[in-house]
PDB file of C-alpha atoms and ligand atoms in Angstrom:
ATOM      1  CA  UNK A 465       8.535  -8.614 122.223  1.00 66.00           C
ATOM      2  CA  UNK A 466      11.781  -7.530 120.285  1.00 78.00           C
ATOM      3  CA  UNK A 467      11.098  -6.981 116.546  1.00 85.00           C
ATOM      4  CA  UNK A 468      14.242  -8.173 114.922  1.00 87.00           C
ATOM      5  CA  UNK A 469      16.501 -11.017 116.370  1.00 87.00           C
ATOM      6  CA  UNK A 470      20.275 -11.406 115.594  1.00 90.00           C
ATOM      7  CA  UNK A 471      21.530 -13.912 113.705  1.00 91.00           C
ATOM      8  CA  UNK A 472      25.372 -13.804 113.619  1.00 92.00           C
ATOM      9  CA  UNK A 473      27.567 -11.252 112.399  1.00 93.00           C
ATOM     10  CA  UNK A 474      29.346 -10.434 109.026  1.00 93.00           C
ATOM     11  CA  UNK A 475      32.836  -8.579 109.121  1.00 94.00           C
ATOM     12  CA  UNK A 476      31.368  -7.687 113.061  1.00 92.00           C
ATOM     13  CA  UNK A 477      28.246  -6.149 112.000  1.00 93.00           C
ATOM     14  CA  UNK A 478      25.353  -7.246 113.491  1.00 93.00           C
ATOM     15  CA  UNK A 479      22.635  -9.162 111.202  1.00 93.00           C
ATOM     16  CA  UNK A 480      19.539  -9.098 111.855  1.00 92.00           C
ATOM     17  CA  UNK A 481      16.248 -10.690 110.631  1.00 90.00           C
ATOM     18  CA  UNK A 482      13.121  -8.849 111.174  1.00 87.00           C
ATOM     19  CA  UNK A 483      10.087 -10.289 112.813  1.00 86.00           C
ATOM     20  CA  UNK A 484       8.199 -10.417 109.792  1.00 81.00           C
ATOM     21  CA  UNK A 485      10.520 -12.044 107.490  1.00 80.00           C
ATOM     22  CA  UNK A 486      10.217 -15.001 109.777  1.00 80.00           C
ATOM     23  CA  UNK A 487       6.555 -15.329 109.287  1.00 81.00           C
ATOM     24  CA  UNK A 488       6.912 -14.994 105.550  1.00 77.00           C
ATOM     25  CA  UNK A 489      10.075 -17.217 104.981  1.00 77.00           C
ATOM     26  CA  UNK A 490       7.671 -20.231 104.595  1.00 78.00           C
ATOM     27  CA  UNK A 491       5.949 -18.513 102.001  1.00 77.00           C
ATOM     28  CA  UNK A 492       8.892 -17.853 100.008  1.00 74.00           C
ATOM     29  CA  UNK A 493       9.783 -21.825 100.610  1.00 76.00           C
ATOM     30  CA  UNK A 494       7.273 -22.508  99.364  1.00 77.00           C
ATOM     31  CA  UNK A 495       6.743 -20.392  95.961  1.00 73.00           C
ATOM     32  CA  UNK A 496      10.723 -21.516  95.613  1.00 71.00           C
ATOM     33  CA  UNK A 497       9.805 -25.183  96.012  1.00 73.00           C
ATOM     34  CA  UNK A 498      10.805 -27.037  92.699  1.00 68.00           C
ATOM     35  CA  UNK A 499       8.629 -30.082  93.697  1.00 71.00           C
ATOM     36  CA  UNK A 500       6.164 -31.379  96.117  1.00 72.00           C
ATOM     37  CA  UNK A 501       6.904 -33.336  99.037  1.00 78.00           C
ATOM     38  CA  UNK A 502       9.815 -32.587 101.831  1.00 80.00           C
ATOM     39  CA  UNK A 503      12.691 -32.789  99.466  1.00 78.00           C
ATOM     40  CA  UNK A 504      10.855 -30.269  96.834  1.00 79.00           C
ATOM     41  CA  UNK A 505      10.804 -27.810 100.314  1.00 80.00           C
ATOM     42  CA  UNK A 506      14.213 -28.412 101.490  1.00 82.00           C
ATOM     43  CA  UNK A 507      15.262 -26.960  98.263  1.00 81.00           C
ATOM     44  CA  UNK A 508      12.562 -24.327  98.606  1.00 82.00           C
ATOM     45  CA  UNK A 509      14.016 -23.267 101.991  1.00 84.00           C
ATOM     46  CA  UNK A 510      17.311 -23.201 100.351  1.00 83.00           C
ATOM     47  CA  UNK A 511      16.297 -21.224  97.429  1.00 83.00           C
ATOM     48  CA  UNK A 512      14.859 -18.633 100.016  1.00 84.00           C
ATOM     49  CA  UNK A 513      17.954 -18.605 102.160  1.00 86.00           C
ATOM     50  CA  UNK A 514      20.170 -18.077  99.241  1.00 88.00           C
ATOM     51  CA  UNK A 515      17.874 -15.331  97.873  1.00 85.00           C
ATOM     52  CA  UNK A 516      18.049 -13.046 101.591  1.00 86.00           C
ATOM     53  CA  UNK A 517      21.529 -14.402 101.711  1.00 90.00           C
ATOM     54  CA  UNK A 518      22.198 -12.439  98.070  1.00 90.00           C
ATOM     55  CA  UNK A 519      20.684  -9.746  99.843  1.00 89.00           C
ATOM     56  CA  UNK A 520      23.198  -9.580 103.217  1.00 92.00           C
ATOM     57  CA  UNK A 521      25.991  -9.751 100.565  1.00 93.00           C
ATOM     58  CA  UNK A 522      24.149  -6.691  98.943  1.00 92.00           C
ATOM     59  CA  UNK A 523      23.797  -4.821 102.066  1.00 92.00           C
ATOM     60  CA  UNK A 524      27.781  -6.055 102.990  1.00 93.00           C
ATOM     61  CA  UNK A 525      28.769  -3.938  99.921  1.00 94.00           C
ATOM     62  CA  UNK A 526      27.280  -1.183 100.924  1.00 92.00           C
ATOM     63  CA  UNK A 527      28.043  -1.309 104.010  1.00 92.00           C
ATOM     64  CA  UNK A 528      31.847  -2.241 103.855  1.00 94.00           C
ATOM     65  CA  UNK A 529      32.435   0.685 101.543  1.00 94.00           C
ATOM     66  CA  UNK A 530      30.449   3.176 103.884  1.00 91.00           C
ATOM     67  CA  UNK A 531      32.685   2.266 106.622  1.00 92.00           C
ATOM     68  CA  UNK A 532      36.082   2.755 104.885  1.00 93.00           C
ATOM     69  CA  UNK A 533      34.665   6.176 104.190  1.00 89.00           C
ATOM     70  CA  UNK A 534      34.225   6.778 108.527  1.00 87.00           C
ATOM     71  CA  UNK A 535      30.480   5.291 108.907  1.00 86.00           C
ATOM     72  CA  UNK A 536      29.580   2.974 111.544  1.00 87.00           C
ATOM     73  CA  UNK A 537      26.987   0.733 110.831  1.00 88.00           C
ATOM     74  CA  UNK A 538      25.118  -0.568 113.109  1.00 89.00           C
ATOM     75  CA  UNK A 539      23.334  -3.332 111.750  1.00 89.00           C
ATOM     76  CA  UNK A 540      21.838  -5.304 108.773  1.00 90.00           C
ATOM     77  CA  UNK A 541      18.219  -5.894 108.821  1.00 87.00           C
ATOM     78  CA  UNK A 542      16.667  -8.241 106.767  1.00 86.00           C
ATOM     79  CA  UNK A 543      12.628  -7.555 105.785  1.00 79.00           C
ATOM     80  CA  UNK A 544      10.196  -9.335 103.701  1.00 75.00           C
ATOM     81  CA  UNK A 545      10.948  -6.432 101.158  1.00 68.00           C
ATOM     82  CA  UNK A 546      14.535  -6.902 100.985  1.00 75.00           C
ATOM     83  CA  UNK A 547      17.449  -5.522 103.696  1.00 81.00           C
ATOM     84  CA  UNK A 548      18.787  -2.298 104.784  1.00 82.00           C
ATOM     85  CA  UNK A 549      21.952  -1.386 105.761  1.00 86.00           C
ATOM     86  CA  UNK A 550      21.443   0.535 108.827  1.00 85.00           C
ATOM     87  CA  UNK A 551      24.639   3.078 109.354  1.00 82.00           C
ATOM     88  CA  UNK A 552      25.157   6.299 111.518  1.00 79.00           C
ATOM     89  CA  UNK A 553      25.709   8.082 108.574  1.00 74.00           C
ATOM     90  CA  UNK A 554      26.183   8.467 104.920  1.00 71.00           C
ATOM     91  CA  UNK A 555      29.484   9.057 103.753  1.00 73.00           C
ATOM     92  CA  UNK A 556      29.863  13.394 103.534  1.00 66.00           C
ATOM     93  CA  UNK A 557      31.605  13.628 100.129  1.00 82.00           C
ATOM     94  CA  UNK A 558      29.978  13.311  96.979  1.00 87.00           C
ATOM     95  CA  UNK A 559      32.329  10.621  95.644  1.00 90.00           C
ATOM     96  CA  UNK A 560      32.366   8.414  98.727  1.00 90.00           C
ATOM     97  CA  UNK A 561      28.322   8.610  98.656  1.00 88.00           C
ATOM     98  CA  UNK A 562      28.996   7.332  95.049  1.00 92.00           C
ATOM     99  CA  UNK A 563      31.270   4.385  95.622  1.00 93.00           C
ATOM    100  CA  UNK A 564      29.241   3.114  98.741  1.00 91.00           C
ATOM    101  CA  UNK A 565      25.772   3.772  96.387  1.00 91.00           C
ATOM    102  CA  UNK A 566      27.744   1.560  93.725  1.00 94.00           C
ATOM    103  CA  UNK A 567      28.965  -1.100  96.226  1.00 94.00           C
ATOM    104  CA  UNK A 568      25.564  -2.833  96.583  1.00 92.00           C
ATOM    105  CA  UNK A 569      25.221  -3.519  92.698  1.00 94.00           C
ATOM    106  CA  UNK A 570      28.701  -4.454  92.132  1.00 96.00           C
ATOM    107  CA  UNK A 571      28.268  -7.334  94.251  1.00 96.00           C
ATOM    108  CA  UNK A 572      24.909  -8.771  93.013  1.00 94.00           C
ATOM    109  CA  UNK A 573      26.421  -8.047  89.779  1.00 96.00           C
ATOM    110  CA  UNK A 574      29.364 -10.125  90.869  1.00 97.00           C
ATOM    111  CA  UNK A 575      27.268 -12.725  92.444  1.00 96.00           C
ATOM    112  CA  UNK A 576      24.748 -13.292  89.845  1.00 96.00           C
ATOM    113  CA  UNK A 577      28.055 -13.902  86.746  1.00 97.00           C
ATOM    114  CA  UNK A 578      28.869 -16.561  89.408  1.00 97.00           C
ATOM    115  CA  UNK A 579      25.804 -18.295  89.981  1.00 95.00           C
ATOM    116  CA  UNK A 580      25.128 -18.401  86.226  1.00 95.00           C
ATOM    117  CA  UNK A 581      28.526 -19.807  85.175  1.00 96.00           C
ATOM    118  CA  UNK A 582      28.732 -22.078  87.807  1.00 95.00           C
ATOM    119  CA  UNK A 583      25.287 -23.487  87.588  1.00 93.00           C
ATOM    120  CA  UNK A 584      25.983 -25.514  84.477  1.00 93.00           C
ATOM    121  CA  UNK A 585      28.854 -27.460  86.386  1.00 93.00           C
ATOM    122  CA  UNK A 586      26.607 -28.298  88.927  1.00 92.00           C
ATOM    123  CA  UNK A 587      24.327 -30.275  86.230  1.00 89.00           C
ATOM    124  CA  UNK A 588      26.399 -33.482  87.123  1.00 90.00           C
ATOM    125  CA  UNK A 589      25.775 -33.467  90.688  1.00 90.00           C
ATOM    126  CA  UNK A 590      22.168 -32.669  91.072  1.00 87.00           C
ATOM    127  CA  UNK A 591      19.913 -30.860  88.521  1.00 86.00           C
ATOM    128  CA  UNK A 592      17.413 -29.609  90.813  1.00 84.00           C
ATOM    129  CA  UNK A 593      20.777 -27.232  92.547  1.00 86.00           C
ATOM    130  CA  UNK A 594      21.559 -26.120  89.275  1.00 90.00           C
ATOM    131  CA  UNK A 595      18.223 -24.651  88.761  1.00 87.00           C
ATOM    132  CA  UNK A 596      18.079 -23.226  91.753  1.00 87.00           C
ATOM    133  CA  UNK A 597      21.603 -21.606  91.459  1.00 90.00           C
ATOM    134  CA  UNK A 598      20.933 -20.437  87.963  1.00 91.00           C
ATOM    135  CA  UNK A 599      17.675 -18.745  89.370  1.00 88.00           C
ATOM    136  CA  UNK A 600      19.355 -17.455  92.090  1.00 89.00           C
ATOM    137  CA  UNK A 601      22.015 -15.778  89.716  1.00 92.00           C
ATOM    138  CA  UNK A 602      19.257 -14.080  87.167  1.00 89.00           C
ATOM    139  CA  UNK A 603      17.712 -12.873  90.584  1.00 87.00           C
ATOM    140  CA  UNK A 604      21.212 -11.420  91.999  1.00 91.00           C
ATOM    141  CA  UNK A 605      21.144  -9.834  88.046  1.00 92.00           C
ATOM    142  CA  UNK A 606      17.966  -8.382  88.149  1.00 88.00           C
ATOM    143  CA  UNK A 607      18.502  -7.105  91.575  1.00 87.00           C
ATOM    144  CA  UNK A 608      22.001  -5.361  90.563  1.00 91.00           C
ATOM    145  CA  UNK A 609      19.970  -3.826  87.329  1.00 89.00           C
ATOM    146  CA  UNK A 610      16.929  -2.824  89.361  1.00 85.00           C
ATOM    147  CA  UNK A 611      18.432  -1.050  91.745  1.00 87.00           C
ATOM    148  CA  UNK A 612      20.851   1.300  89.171  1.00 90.00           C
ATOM    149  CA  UNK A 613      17.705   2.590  88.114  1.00 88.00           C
ATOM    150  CA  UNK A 614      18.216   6.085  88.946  1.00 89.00           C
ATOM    151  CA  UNK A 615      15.808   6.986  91.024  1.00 86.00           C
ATOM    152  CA  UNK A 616      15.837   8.135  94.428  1.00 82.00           C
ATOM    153  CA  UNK A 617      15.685   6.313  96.765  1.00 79.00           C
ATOM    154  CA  UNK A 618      16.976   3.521  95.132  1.00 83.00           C
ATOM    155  CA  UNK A 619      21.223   2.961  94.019  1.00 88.00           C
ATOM    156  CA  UNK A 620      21.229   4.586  91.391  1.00 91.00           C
ATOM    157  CA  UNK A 621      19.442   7.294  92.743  1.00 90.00           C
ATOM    158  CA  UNK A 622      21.935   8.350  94.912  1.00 89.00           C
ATOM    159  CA  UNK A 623      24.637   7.865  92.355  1.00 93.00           C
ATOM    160  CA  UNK A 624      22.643   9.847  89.702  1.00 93.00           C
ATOM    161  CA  UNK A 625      22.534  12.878  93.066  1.00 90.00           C
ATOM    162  CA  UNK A 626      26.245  12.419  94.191  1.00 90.00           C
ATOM    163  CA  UNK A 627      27.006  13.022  90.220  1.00 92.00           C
ATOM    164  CA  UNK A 628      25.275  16.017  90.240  1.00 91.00           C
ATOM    165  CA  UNK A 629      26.154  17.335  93.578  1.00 86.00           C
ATOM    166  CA  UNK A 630      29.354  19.187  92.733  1.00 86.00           C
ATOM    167  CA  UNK A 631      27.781  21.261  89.917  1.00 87.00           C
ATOM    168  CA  UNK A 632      24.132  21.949  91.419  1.00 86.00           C
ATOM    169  CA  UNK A 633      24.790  21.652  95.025  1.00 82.00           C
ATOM    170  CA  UNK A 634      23.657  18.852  96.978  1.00 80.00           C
ATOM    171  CA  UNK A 635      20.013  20.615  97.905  1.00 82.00           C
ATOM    172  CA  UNK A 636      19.241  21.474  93.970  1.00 85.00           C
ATOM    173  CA  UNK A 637      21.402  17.976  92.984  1.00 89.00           C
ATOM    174  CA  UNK A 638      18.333  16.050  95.189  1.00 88.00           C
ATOM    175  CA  UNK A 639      15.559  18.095  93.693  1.00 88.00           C
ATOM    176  CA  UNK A 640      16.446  17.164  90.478  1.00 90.00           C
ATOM    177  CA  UNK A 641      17.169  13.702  91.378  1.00 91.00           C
ATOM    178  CA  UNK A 642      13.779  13.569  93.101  1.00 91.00           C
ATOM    179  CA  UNK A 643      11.599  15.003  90.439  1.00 91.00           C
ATOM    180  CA  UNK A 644      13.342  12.598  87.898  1.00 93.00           C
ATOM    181  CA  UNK A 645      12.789   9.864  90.126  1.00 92.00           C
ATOM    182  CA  UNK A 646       8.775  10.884  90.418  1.00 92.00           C
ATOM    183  CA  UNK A 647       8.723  10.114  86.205  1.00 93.00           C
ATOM    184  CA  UNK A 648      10.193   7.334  86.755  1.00 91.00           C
ATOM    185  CA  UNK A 649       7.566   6.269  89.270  1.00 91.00           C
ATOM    186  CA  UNK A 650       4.880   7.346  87.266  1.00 93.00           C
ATOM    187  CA  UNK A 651       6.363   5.496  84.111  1.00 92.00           C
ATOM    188  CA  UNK A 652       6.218   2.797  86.250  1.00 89.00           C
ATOM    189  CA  UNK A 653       2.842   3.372  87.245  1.00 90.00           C
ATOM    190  CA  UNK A 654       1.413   3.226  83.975  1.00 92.00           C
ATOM    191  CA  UNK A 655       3.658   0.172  83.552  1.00 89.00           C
ATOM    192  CA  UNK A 656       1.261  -1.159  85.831  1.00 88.00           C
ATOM    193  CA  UNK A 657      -1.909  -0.359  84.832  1.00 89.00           C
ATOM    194  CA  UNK A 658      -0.726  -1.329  80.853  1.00 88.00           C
ATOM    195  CA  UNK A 659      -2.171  -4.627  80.804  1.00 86.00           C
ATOM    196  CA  UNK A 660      -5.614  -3.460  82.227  1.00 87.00           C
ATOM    197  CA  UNK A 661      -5.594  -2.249  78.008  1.00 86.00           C
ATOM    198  CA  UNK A 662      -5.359  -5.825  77.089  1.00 85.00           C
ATOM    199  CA  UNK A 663      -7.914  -7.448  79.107  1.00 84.00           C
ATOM    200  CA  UNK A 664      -5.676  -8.069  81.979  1.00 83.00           C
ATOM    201  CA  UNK A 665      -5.030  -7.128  85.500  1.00 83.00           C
ATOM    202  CA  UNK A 666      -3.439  -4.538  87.376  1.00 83.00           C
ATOM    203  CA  UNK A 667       0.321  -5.810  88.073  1.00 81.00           C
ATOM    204  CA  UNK A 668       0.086  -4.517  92.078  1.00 79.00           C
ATOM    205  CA  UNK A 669       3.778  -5.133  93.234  1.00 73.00           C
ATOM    206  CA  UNK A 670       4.324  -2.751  90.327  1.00 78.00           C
ATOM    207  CA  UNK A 671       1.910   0.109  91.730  1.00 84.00           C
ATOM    208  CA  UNK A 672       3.183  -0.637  94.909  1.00 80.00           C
ATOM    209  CA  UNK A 673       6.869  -0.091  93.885  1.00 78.00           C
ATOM    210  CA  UNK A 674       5.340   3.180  91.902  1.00 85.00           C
ATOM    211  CA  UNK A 675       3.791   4.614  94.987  1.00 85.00           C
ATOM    212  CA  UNK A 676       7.002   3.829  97.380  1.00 81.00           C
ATOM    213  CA  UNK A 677       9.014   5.743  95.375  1.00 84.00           C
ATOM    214  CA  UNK A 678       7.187   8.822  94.201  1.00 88.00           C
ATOM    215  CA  UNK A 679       6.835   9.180  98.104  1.00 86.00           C
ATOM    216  CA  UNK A 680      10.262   8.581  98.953  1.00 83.00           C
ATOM    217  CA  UNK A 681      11.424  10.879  96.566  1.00 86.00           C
ATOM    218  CA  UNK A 682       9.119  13.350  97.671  1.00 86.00           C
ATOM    219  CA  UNK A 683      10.204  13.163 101.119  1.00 85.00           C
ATOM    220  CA  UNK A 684      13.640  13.405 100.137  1.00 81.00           C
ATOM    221  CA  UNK A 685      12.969  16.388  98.338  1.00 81.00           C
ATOM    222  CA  UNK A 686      11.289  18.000 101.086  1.00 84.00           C
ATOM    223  CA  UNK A 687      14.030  16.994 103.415  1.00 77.00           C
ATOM    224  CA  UNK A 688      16.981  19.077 100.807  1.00 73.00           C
ATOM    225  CA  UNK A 689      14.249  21.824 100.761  1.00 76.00           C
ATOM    226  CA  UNK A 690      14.186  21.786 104.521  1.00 77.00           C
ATOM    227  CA  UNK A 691      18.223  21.897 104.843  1.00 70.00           C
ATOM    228  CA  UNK A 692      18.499  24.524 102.557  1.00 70.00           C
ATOM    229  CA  UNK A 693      15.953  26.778 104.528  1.00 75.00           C
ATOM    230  CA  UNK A 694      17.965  25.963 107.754  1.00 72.00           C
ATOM    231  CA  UNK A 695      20.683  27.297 105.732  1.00 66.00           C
ATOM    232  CA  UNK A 696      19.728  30.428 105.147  1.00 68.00           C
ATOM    233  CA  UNK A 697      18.509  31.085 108.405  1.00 72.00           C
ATOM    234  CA  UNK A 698      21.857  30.735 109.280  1.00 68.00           C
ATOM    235  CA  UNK A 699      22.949  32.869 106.657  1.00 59.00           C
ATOM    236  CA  UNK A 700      24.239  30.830 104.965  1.00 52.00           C
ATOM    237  CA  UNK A 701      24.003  29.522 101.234  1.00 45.00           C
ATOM    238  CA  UNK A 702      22.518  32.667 100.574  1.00 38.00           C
ATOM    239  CA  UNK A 703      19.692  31.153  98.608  1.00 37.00           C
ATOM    240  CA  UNK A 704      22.612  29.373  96.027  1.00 35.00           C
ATOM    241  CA  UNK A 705      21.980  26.476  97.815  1.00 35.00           C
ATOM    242  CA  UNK A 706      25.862  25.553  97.238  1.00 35.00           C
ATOM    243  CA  UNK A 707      28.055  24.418 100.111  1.00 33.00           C
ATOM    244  CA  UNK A 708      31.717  23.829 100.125  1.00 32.00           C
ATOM    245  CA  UNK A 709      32.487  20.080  99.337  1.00 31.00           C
ATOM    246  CA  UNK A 710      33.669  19.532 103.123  1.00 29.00           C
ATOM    247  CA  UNK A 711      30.384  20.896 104.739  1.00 30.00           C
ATOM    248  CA  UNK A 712      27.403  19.140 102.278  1.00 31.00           C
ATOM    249  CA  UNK A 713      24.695  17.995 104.685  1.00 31.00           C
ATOM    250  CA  UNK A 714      24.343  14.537 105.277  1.00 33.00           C
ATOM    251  CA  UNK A 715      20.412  13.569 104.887  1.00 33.00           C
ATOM    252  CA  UNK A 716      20.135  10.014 106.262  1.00 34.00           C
ATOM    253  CA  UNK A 717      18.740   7.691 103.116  1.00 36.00           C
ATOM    254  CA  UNK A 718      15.852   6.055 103.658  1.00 35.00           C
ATOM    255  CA  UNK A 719      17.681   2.550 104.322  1.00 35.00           C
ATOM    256  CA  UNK A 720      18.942   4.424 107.539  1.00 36.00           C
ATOM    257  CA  UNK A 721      16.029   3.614 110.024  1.00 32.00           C
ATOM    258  CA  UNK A 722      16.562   5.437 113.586  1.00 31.00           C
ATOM    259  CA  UNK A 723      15.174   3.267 115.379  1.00 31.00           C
ATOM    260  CA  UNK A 724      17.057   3.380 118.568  1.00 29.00           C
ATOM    261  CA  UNK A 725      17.736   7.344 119.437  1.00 29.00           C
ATOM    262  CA  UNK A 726      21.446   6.004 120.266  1.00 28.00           C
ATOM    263  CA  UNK A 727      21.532   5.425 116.159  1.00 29.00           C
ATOM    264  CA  UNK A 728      21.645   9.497 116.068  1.00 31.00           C
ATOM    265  CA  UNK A 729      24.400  10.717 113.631  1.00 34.00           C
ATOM    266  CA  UNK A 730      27.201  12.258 115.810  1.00 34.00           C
ATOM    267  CA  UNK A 731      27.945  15.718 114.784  1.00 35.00           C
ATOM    268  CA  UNK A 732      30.237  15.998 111.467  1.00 36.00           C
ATOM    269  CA  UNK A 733      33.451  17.570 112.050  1.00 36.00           C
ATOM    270  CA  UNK A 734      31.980  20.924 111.108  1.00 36.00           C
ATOM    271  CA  UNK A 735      30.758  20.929 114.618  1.00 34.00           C
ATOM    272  CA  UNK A 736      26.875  20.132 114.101  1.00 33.00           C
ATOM    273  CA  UNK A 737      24.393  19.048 111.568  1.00 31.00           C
ATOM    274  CA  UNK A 738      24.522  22.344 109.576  1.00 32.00           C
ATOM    275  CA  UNK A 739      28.215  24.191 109.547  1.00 35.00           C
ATOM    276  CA  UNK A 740      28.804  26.332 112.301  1.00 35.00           C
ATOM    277  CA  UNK A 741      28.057  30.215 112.126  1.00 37.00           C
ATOM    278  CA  UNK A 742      30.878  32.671 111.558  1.00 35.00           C
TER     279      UNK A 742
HETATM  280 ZN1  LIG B1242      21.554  -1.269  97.425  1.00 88.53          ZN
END
């Protein structure tokens, strides 16, 4: 049985839902229901269409960006836990990785000033849509903010790297970004476990986001670690860790998922993965 079925395409790129999100979907019509009955889940299923909708667009940016900068992406695939932009590579220089980091937010951003200034207008012609609209707007809001925070391997993560790259290199650029990133997950760890003090319960999705991302990080850290070793063997880097703009190493980010071993990154006009030896 496949695990993802097509379901159209966007500016010719393939999107996808995956298995999963089809057995969930009427669970999320459900907790977006406004009322009981069939009309209350008509606008439930809406609500949850819009909301993965919000997230193609998110995925778009990325995606449209990261292929004016020579990716090819191969897909969008939507999951329970959100969507991934699925591309052959990340874009080499440190300001392209920037722009197509920043592409995702800009358009929730966009999309959520939209939904909440057009919501009121919609009053007139039936309240239970304007709701819906407006909720869908905070959510696009909260999902641009959410994902700035900069922590690998989220947005702003990789913006917070690419920003550093230049100076550090991008090997030390990702440690640092990584080790930042594991505070953050532990802040938010504690986040989780705060109302536990007050007589509450432990907020899970919270620990769960915690525990995603100090492993994420971690792996991405590893992965610059691993690069920079390969380096050396090469002889090159010479332990500075700091490549010429034109050769940094592309690491795939975690919303890359090889699935398919055709999805390998083609070699980089340096000739390879690493930059040819002398
Ligand atoms: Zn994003």
């Amino acid at each position: 049985m496949k695990s993802s079925y097509s379901i159209g395409r966007l500016f010719g790129i393939p999107i996808r839902v995956h298995i999963t999100l089809l057995l969930f979907l009427p669970l999320f019509a459900l907790s977006f229901a406004p009322g009981d009955g069939a009309a209350g889940l008509l606008f439930g299923l809406l609500g949850a269409v819009g909301l993965f909708g919000s997230v193609v667009l998110h995925e778009l940016g990325h995606s449209l960006v990261a292929r004016a900068k020579g990716a090819r992406i191969l897909d969008i695939l939507l999951l329970p836990i959100g969507g991934m932009a699925r591309l052959d590579h990340l874009p080499h220089r440190p300001r392209d990785e920037m722009e197509t980091a920043l592409a995702g937010p800009a358009v929730s951003l966009a999309l959520g000033l939209l939904g909440i200034w057009i919501a009121p207008h919609l009053l007139a012609l039936n309240q239970t849509l304007a709701i819906m609209v407006r909720e869908l707007g905070s959510i696009n809001l909260m999902l641009a903010a959410f994902n700035l925070i900069p922590s690998l391997p989220m947005d702003g993560g990789r913006v917070f790297r690419a920003a550093l790259t230049p100076k550090l290199g991008r090997v030390a650029a990702t440690r640092l970004a990584a080790n930042v990133a594991k505070v953050i997950a532990g802040l938010f760890g504690l986040w989780a476990f705060w109302p536990v003090l007050h007589g509450g319960g432990v907020r899970f999705t919270l620990l769960l986001i915690a525990f995603f991302v100090y492993q994420t990080a971690g792996a991405e850290a590893r992965q610059a670690e691993q690069e920079a070793i390969q380096l050396r063997q090469r002889g090159q880097g010479n332990g500075v860790w700091r490549i010429p703009d034109e050769d940094v190493l592309v690491s795939p980010p975690p919303y890359v998922v090889r699935e398919r071993p055709t999805a390998a990154p083609p070699p980089s006009r340096s000739g390879g993965w690493f930059p040819k030896r002398k």
